[in-house]
Coordinates of C-alpha atoms and ligand atoms in Angstrom, one line a residue:
M1 CA 0.0 0.0 0.0
P2 CA 1.3 3.5 -0.8
E3 CA 2.9 5.5 1.9
I4 CA 0.9 8.4 3.3
K5 CA 2.1 11.7 2.1
N6 CA -1.0 13.9 1.7
I7 CA -3.3 14.4 4.6
A8 CA -6.7 16.1 4.4
V9 CA -8.5 17.3 7.6
I10 CA -12.2 18.2 7.6
G11 CA -13.4 20.6 10.3
A12 CA -11.1 23.4 11.3
G13 CA -12.1 23.7 15.0
Q14 CA -10.0 23.0 18.0
M15 CA -9.1 19.4 17.0
G16 CA -9.0 19.7 13.2
G17 CA -6.8 22.9 13.4
G18 CA -4.4 21.1 15.7
I19 CA -4.3 17.9 13.6
A20 CA -3.5 20.0 10.4
Q21 CA -0.8 21.9 12.3
I22 CA 1.0 18.7 13.5
A23 CA 0.6 17.1 10.1
A24 CA 2.2 20.1 8.3
T25 CA 5.0 20.4 11.0
A26 CA 5.8 16.7 10.5
G27 CA 6.3 17.3 6.7
F28 CA 3.0 16.2 5.2
T29 CA 1.2 18.1 2.5
T30 CA -1.9 19.1 4.3
K31 CA -5.4 20.4 3.4
L32 CA -7.8 21.8 5.9
L33 CA -11.4 22.2 4.9
D34 CA -14.3 23.8 6.8
P35 CA -17.4 25.2 5.1
F36 CA -18.4 27.5 7.8
P37 CA -17.6 31.2 7.5
G38 CA -14.8 32.3 9.9
A39 CA -13.6 28.8 10.9
I40 CA -10.7 28.7 8.5
D41 CA -9.6 32.2 9.3
K42 CA -9.6 31.4 13.0
A43 CA -7.6 28.2 12.4
K44 CA -5.1 30.0 10.2
S45 CA -4.5 32.8 12.6
L46 CA -4.1 30.3 15.5
H47 CA -1.5 28.4 13.4
D48 CA 0.4 31.6 12.7
K49 CA 0.3 32.5 16.5
L50 CA 1.4 29.0 17.7
L51 CA 4.2 28.6 15.2
A52 CA 5.5 32.1 16.0
R53 CA 5.4 31.1 19.7
A54 CA 7.3 27.9 18.9
V55 CA 10.0 29.9 17.2
E56 CA 10.2 32.4 20.0
K57 CA 10.6 29.6 22.6
G58 CA 13.3 28.0 20.5
R59 CA 11.3 24.8 19.8
M60 CA 11.4 25.4 16.1
T61 CA 13.5 27.4 13.6
Q62 CA 11.9 30.2 11.5
P63 CA 12.5 28.4 8.2
D64 CA 10.9 25.2 9.6
A65 CA 7.8 27.2 10.8
D66 CA 7.6 28.9 7.4
A67 CA 7.9 25.5 5.7
A68 CA 5.1 24.1 7.9
K69 CA 2.8 27.0 7.1
S70 CA 3.5 26.7 3.4
R71 CA 2.4 23.0 3.5
I72 CA -1.1 23.8 4.6
T73 CA -3.8 24.7 2.0
Y74 CA -6.9 26.2 3.6
I75 CA -10.2 25.5 1.9
N76 CA -13.3 27.4 2.9
D77 CA -15.6 26.2 0.1
Q78 CA -19.3 25.5 0.8
G79 CA -21.2 22.5 -0.6
D80 CA -20.5 18.9 -1.4
A81 CA -18.3 19.9 -4.4
A82 CA -15.7 21.2 -2.0
L83 CA -14.9 17.6 -1.1
N84 CA -13.4 17.2 -4.6
N85 CA -10.5 19.3 -3.3
L86 CA -9.5 16.3 -1.1
A87 CA -9.4 13.7 -3.9
D88 CA -5.6 13.5 -3.8
A89 CA -5.3 12.9 -0.1
D90 CA -3.9 9.5 1.1
I91 CA -6.0 9.8 4.3
V92 CA -8.9 12.1 5.2
I93 CA -9.2 12.8 9.0
E94 CA -12.6 14.0 9.9
A95 CA -12.9 16.3 12.9
I96 CA -16.4 17.9 12.6
I97 CA -19.2 18.2 15.1
E98 CA -19.8 15.1 17.3
D99 CA -23.1 14.2 15.6
A100 CA -23.5 10.7 14.2
A101 CA -26.0 11.6 11.5
I102 CA -23.8 14.5 10.2
K103 CA -20.7 12.4 10.3
K104 CA -22.3 9.5 8.5
D105 CA -23.6 11.8 5.8
L106 CA -20.1 13.2 5.3
F107 CA -18.5 9.7 5.2
A108 CA -21.0 8.6 2.5
K109 CA -20.2 11.6 0.4
L110 CA -16.4 11.2 0.9
A111 CA -16.5 7.5 0.0
A112 CA -18.2 8.3 -3.2
M113 CA -15.3 10.5 -4.4
L114 CA -12.3 8.6 -3.1
T115 CA -10.1 6.1 -4.9
A116 CA -9.2 2.6 -3.8
D117 CA -6.3 3.2 -1.3
Q118 CA -7.5 6.1 0.8
I119 CA -8.1 5.8 4.5
L120 CA -11.1 7.5 6.0
A121 CA -10.3 8.3 9.7
T122 CA -12.6 9.9 12.2
N123 CA -11.5 11.8 15.3
T124 CA -14.8 11.1 17.0
S125 CA -14.6 11.0 20.8
S126 CA -17.4 8.5 21.2
I127 CA -19.4 7.4 18.2
S128 CA -19.2 3.8 17.0
I129 CA -16.6 3.4 14.2
T130 CA -18.6 0.5 12.9
E131 CA -21.7 2.7 12.6
I132 CA -19.8 5.4 10.7
A133 CA -18.1 2.9 8.5
A134 CA -21.5 1.3 7.6
A135 CA -22.5 4.5 5.9
T136 CA -19.8 3.8 3.3
P137 CA -19.2 1.1 0.7
C138 CA -15.7 0.7 2.0
P139 CA -15.9 -0.1 5.8
D140 CA -12.5 -1.8 5.6
R141 CA -10.8 1.6 5.1
V142 CA -12.6 3.4 7.9
I143 CA -10.9 3.7 11.3
G144 CA -11.0 5.8 14.5
M145 CA -8.0 8.0 15.0
H146 CA -8.8 9.8 18.3
F147 CA -6.4 12.7 19.1
F148 CA -6.5 14.6 22.3
N149 CA -6.7 18.3 23.1
P150 CA -4.5 20.3 22.6
V151 CA -3.3 18.1 19.7
P152 CA 0.2 19.6 19.4
V153 CA 0.9 18.7 23.1
M154 CA -1.0 15.5 23.9
K155 CA 0.9 12.3 23.0
L156 CA -2.0 9.8 22.8
V157 CA -3.9 8.7 19.8
E158 CA -6.6 6.1 20.6
V159 CA -6.8 3.8 17.5
I160 CA -10.2 2.1 17.1
N161 CA -11.0 -0.5 14.5
G162 CA -14.5 -0.9 13.3
L163 CA -15.9 -4.4 12.8
A164 CA -14.7 -4.4 9.2
T165 CA -11.5 -2.3 9.4
S166 CA -8.7 -4.1 7.5
P167 CA -5.3 -4.9 9.1
D168 CA -3.7 -2.8 6.3
T169 CA -5.8 0.3 7.3
T170 CA -4.8 -0.3 11.0
E171 CA -1.1 -0.7 10.2
R172 CA -1.0 2.4 8.0
T173 CA -2.9 4.5 10.6
I174 CA -0.5 3.4 13.5
A175 CA 2.5 4.2 11.3
L176 CA 1.1 7.6 10.6
A177 CA 0.4 8.3 14.2
E178 CA 4.0 7.5 15.0
K179 CA 5.3 9.8 12.2
L180 CA 3.2 12.5 13.8
S181 CA 5.2 11.8 17.0
K182 CA 2.2 10.4 18.8
T183 CA 1.8 7.2 20.8
P184 CA -1.0 5.1 19.3
V185 CA -2.9 2.8 21.7
P186 CA -5.6 0.4 20.6
A187 CA -9.2 0.5 22.1
N188 CA -12.2 -1.5 21.1
D189 CA -15.3 -0.1 19.4
R190 CA -17.6 0.5 22.3
A191 CA -19.3 3.9 22.9
G192 CA -16.8 6.3 24.3
F193 CA -13.9 3.8 23.8
V194 CA -11.7 4.0 26.9
S195 CA -10.9 7.6 27.3
N196 CA -14.4 9.1 27.3
R197 CA -16.0 6.1 28.9
V198 CA -14.0 6.9 32.0
L199 CA -13.5 10.7 31.7
M200 CA -16.9 12.0 30.7
P201 CA -19.0 10.5 33.5
M202 CA -16.5 12.1 35.9
I203 CA -17.0 15.5 34.2
N204 CA -20.8 15.0 34.2
E205 CA -20.7 14.2 37.9
A206 CA -18.9 17.4 38.6
F207 CA -21.8 19.3 37.0
Y208 CA -24.2 17.4 39.2
A209 CA -22.1 18.2 42.3
W210 CA -22.3 21.9 41.3
M211 CA -26.0 21.7 40.5
E212 CA -26.8 20.1 43.8
G213 CA -24.7 22.7 45.7
V214 CA -22.1 20.3 47.0
A215 CA -19.5 23.0 46.2
E216 CA -19.0 25.9 43.9
P217 CA -17.2 25.3 40.6
A218 CA -13.8 26.7 41.6
H219 CA -13.8 24.5 44.7
I220 CA -14.9 21.4 42.9
D221 CA -11.9 21.8 40.6
E222 CA -9.5 22.6 43.4
I223 CA -10.6 19.5 45.3
M224 CA -10.0 17.3 42.3
K225 CA -6.7 18.9 41.5
L226 CA -5.3 18.8 45.0
G227 CA -7.0 15.6 46.1
C228 CA -6.7 13.4 43.0
A229 CA -3.6 15.0 41.4
H230 CA -5.5 16.0 38.3
P231 CA -3.6 18.7 36.4
M232 CA -6.9 20.4 35.6
G233 CA -10.2 20.3 37.4
P234 CA -13.2 18.6 35.7
L235 CA -15.1 21.8 35.1
R236 CA -12.2 23.6 33.7
L237 CA -11.5 20.6 31.5
A238 CA -15.2 20.6 30.3
D239 CA -14.8 24.3 29.2
F240 CA -11.6 23.3 27.4
I241 CA -13.2 20.4 25.6
G242 CA -16.4 22.3 24.8
L243 CA -19.6 21.9 26.7
D244 CA -21.5 21.0 23.5
T245 CA -19.0 18.2 22.8
C246 CA -19.5 16.9 26.4
V247 CA -23.3 16.8 25.9
H248 CA -22.9 15.0 22.5
I249 CA -20.5 12.4 24.1
M250 CA -22.9 11.8 27.1
D251 CA -25.7 11.2 24.6
V252 CA -23.6 8.7 22.7
L253 CA -22.7 6.9 25.9
A254 CA -26.3 6.8 27.1
D255 CA -27.6 5.5 23.7
G256 CA -24.6 3.3 22.9
L257 CA -24.3 1.6 26.3
N258 CA -28.1 1.7 26.7
N259 CA -28.0 3.1 30.2
E260 CA -29.7 6.3 31.3
R261 CA -27.0 6.9 34.0
Y262 CA -24.9 8.4 31.3
R263 CA -27.4 11.1 30.4
A264 CA -25.9 14.7 30.5
C265 CA -26.6 16.7 33.6
P266 CA -29.4 19.2 33.1
L267 CA -27.1 22.1 34.2
L268 CA -24.5 21.1 31.6
K269 CA -27.3 21.1 28.9
Q270 CA -28.6 24.4 30.1
L271 CA -25.2 26.1 29.7
V272 CA -25.1 24.7 26.1
T273 CA -28.5 26.1 25.4
A274 CA -27.2 29.5 26.6
N275 CA -24.3 29.2 24.2
R276 CA -21.9 29.0 27.1
L277 CA -19.7 26.4 25.3
G278 CA -16.5 27.0 27.2
D279 CA -13.2 28.5 25.8
K280 CA -14.5 28.6 22.3
T281 CA -17.3 31.0 23.1
G282 CA -15.4 32.9 25.8
R283 CA -17.6 31.6 28.6
G284 CA -18.7 28.2 29.9
V285 CA -18.5 27.2 33.5
F286 CA -15.9 30.0 33.9
D287 CA -15.7 33.4 32.2
Y288 CA -12.8 33.9 29.8
S289 CA -14.0 37.2 28.3
K290 CA -11.1 39.0 30.0
Ligands
LIG1 P1 -15.2 22.4 17.2 O1 -16.6 22.8 17.5 O2 -14.1 23.2 17.8 O3 -14.9 22.3 15.6 C1 -15.8 21.6 14.7 C2 -15.6 22.2 13.4 O4 -16.3 21.4 12.4 C3 -16.1 23.6 13.3 O5 -15.1 24.5 12.8 C4 -17.3 23.5 12.3 O6 -17.3 24.7 11.4 C5 -16.9 22.3 11.5 N1 -18.0 21.6 10.9 C6 -19.2 21.3 11.5 N2 -20.0 20.6 10.7 C7 -19.2 20.4 9.5 C8 -19.4 19.7 8.3 N3 -20.6 19.1 8.0 N4 -18.4 19.7 7.4 C9 -17.3 20.3 7.6 N5 -17.0 21.0 8.8 C10 -18.0 21.0 9.7 O7 -15.1 20.9 17.7 P2 -13.8 20.0 18.2 O8 -13.7 20.2 19.6 O9 -12.7 20.4 17.2 O10 -14.4 18.5 17.9 C11 -14.3 18.0 16.6 C12 -14.4 16.5 16.8 O11 -13.3 16.0 17.6 C13 -15.6 15.9 17.5 O12 -16.0 14.7 16.9 C14 -15.2 15.8 18.9 O13 -15.9 14.8 19.6 C15 -13.7 15.3 18.7 N6 -12.8 15.5 19.8 C16 -12.9 16.6 20.5 C17 -12.0 16.8 21.6 C18 -12.0 18.0 22.4 O14 -11.3 18.0 23.5 N7 -12.6 19.1 22.0 C19 -11.0 15.8 21.8 C20 -11.0 14.6 21.0 C21 -11.9 14.5 20.0

């Protein structure tokens, strides 16, 4: 099978922007696509800022930062035809909203325009890889490649095979993760995999503790940091992940594991309704407007 040289990333949010950045820094020709106005501009200015900071801190030379930037093509086209821009990618990594119906629709469209060797990877935090793969005629080439936030910093990639994922797809994905300087670790295709099966109920419980007045948010976080040696409290972490993403993941856990104890806390859902999504909107549990 051909070596991966060209990477396409769909969704230029927190995760997609980070994946595109590390791909370009590792020497891959990279395309980043997002149809929504403003998303690409935001990702591009974040890349400029983070690469400039890496140079300032001596982690990268200016020519290397310039070369990384020049490897990224930003695509802000609307409509299904925009996907044709990705036809030459060896792997497409999807990092759009955590919604099974929207992801399946995208994978069906992607599969229709790709050639025989391309891998379709999803960065989903919780949705079944088998289910996403079933929306395509090529489930052997669909795989979960679950990066962590912030992508340039976090070493882990959870690699999740769907029921039909071929050994060749798995091998090439693991090799790619290593070339991106990440540590791939396998997990099975059950809702939430390992990371979110364990992490997200803890975050949800922190919202219940807040809602029931057990402690105020800053104290809940302080207790978990000092008492459990967590580097970040669960509520601060929820803001960082995105409260909307947390709700989507809890829904997937509740439905996928068929257990109502995984339903999102009403207070978490209320903050999402109020568009308090965390860092990305400037306010979630905590206020970042200043
Ligand atoms: P985000 O909201 O920051 O970004 C999502 C991006 O996808 C946005 O820029 C949006 O414009 C774009 N988008 C939405 N629908 C689209 C479509 N149909 N086609 C193309 N682009 C579309 O979200 P995020 O935090 O980057 O999460 C993206 C994915 O990564 C989700 O599946 C999430 O579960 C997963 N993930 C998130 C984290 C985290 O900590 N935030 C960690 C690991 C995995």
